[in-house]
CSV table of C-alpha atoms in Angstrom, one decimal:
chain,number,residue,atom,x,y,z
A,1,UNK,CA,94.6,119.6,14.6
A,2,UNK,CA,97.6,118.2,14.8
A,3,UNK,CA,99.5,118.1,18.3
A,4,UNK,CA,103.2,119.8,18.5
A,5,UNK,CA,105.6,117.4,19.0
A,6,UNK,CA,108.6,117.8,20.2
A,7,UNK,CA,112.3,116.2,19.2
A,8,UNK,CA,112.0,112.2,19.6
A,9,UNK,CA,108.0,112.5,18.5
A,10,UNK,CA,107.1,113.0,22.3
A,11,UNK,CA,104.3,115.0,22.1
A,12,UNK,CA,104.1,119.0,23.9
A,13,UNK,CA,100.8,117.5,25.5
A,14,UNK,CA,102.8,114.9,27.4
A,15,UNK,CA,104.9,117.6,28.9
A,16,UNK,CA,102.6,119.8,29.9
A,17,UNK,CA,100.3,117.1,31.7
A,18,UNK,CA,104.2,116.0,33.5
A,19,UNK,CA,104.6,120.0,34.3
A,20,UNK,CA,100.8,120.1,35.9
A,21,UNK,CA,101.6,117.1,38.0
A,22,UNK,CA,104.6,118.0,39.0
A,23,UNK,CA,103.5,121.4,40.1
A,24,UNK,CA,100.6,120.0,41.7
A,25,UNK,CA,102.8,116.9,43.4
A,26,UNK,CA,105.0,120.0,44.8
A,27,UNK,CA,102.3,122.2,45.6
A,28,UNK,CA,100.7,120.3,47.9
A,29,UNK,CA,103.6,119.1,50.9
A,30,UNK,CA,104.2,122.7,50.6
A,31,UNK,CA,100.7,124.0,51.4
A,32,UNK,CA,100.3,121.0,53.8
A,33,UNK,CA,103.6,122.5,55.6
A,34,UNK,CA,102.7,126.1,55.7
A,35,UNK,CA,99.4,125.6,56.9
A,36,UNK,CA,100.4,122.5,59.7
A,37,UNK,CA,97.0,120.9,58.6
A,38,UNK,CA,97.9,117.6,59.6
A,39,UNK,CA,100.1,115.7,62.4
A,40,UNK,CA,103.9,115.9,62.2
A,41,UNK,CA,104.2,112.1,61.3
A,42,UNK,CA,101.2,112.0,58.9
A,43,UNK,CA,102.9,114.6,57.2
A,44,UNK,CA,106.0,113.3,56.9
A,45,UNK,CA,104.3,110.0,55.1
A,46,UNK,CA,101.9,112.7,52.5
A,47,UNK,CA,105.2,114.4,51.4
A,48,UNK,CA,107.1,110.7,50.9
A,49,UNK,CA,104.0,109.4,49.1
A,50,UNK,CA,103.9,113.2,46.5
A,51,UNK,CA,107.7,112.5,46.6
A,52,UNK,CA,107.8,109.1,45.2
A,53,UNK,CA,104.6,110.1,42.3
A,54,UNK,CA,106.8,112.6,41.9
A,55,UNK,CA,109.3,110.5,41.2
A,56,UNK,CA,107.2,108.1,38.7
A,57,UNK,CA,105.5,111.3,37.2
A,58,UNK,CA,109.1,112.5,36.1
A,59,UNK,CA,110.2,109.4,34.6
A,60,UNK,CA,106.7,109.0,32.9
A,61,UNK,CA,106.1,112.4,31.2
A,62,UNK,CA,109.8,113.8,31.1
A,63,UNK,CA,112.1,110.8,30.5
A,64,UNK,CA,109.2,109.0,28.3
A,65,UNK,CA,110.0,105.8,30.2
A,66,UNK,CA,107.6,103.3,30.1
A,67,UNK,CA,107.7,99.5,31.3
A,68,UNK,CA,106.3,98.3,27.6
A,69,UNK,CA,108.6,100.6,25.2
A,70,UNK,CA,111.5,100.9,27.0
A,71,UNK,CA,114.2,98.3,26.1
A,72,UNK,CA,114.8,95.9,29.3
A,73,UNK,CA,118.8,97.1,29.6
A,74,UNK,CA,117.4,100.5,30.7
A,75,UNK,CA,114.8,99.1,33.0
A,76,UNK,CA,117.3,96.9,34.6
A,77,UNK,CA,119.7,100.0,34.8
A,78,UNK,CA,116.5,101.9,36.3
A,79,UNK,CA,115.6,99.4,39.0
A,80,UNK,CA,119.4,99.5,40.4
A,81,UNK,CA,119.7,103.0,40.3
A,82,UNK,CA,116.3,102.8,42.3
A,83,UNK,CA,118.0,100.3,44.8
A,84,UNK,CA,121.3,102.9,45.1
A,85,UNK,CA,119.2,105.9,46.2
A,86,UNK,CA,116.9,103.5,48.6
A,87,UNK,CA,120.1,102.4,50.8
A,88,UNK,CA,121.5,105.4,50.3
A,89,UNK,CA,118.5,108.1,51.9
A,90,UNK,CA,117.4,104.4,54.3
A,91,UNK,CA,121.1,104.7,55.7
A,92,UNK,CA,121.3,108.3,56.2
A,93,UNK,CA,118.0,108.0,57.8
A,94,UNK,CA,119.2,105.2,59.8
A,95,UNK,CA,122.0,107.0,60.6
A,96,UNK,CA,120.3,110.1,61.8
A,97,UNK,CA,117.6,108.4,64.3
A,98,UNK,CA,120.7,106.4,65.6
A,99,UNK,CA,122.6,109.4,66.4
A,100,UNK,CA,119.7,111.1,67.9
A,101,UNK,CA,119.4,107.9,70.3
A,102,UNK,CA,122.6,108.1,71.4
A,103,UNK,CA,122.7,111.4,72.1
A,104,UNK,CA,119.5,111.0,74.3
A,105,UNK,CA,121.1,108.5,76.7
């Protein structure tokens, strides 16, 4: 029995694996927040880790990026995008904590 292929030669099996992993990685933070099972700081770390892992799942299974088969230019563009996202998110968090600190003064 042959694997069903989607355009570009990528198998349907990879997309299904990616979908299941994405659902699991979405459900874990949702359940943790809904149940309140962990302390707040630990929950933030678990949610952040699940988010980062989910980004890699999407890159691997939906965008079909791999370090061995993807051209070097695409990897550099992805790394640059990661740096930009890190700066935006990190800057936003820094500003929000600074505002909270100044508000409490």
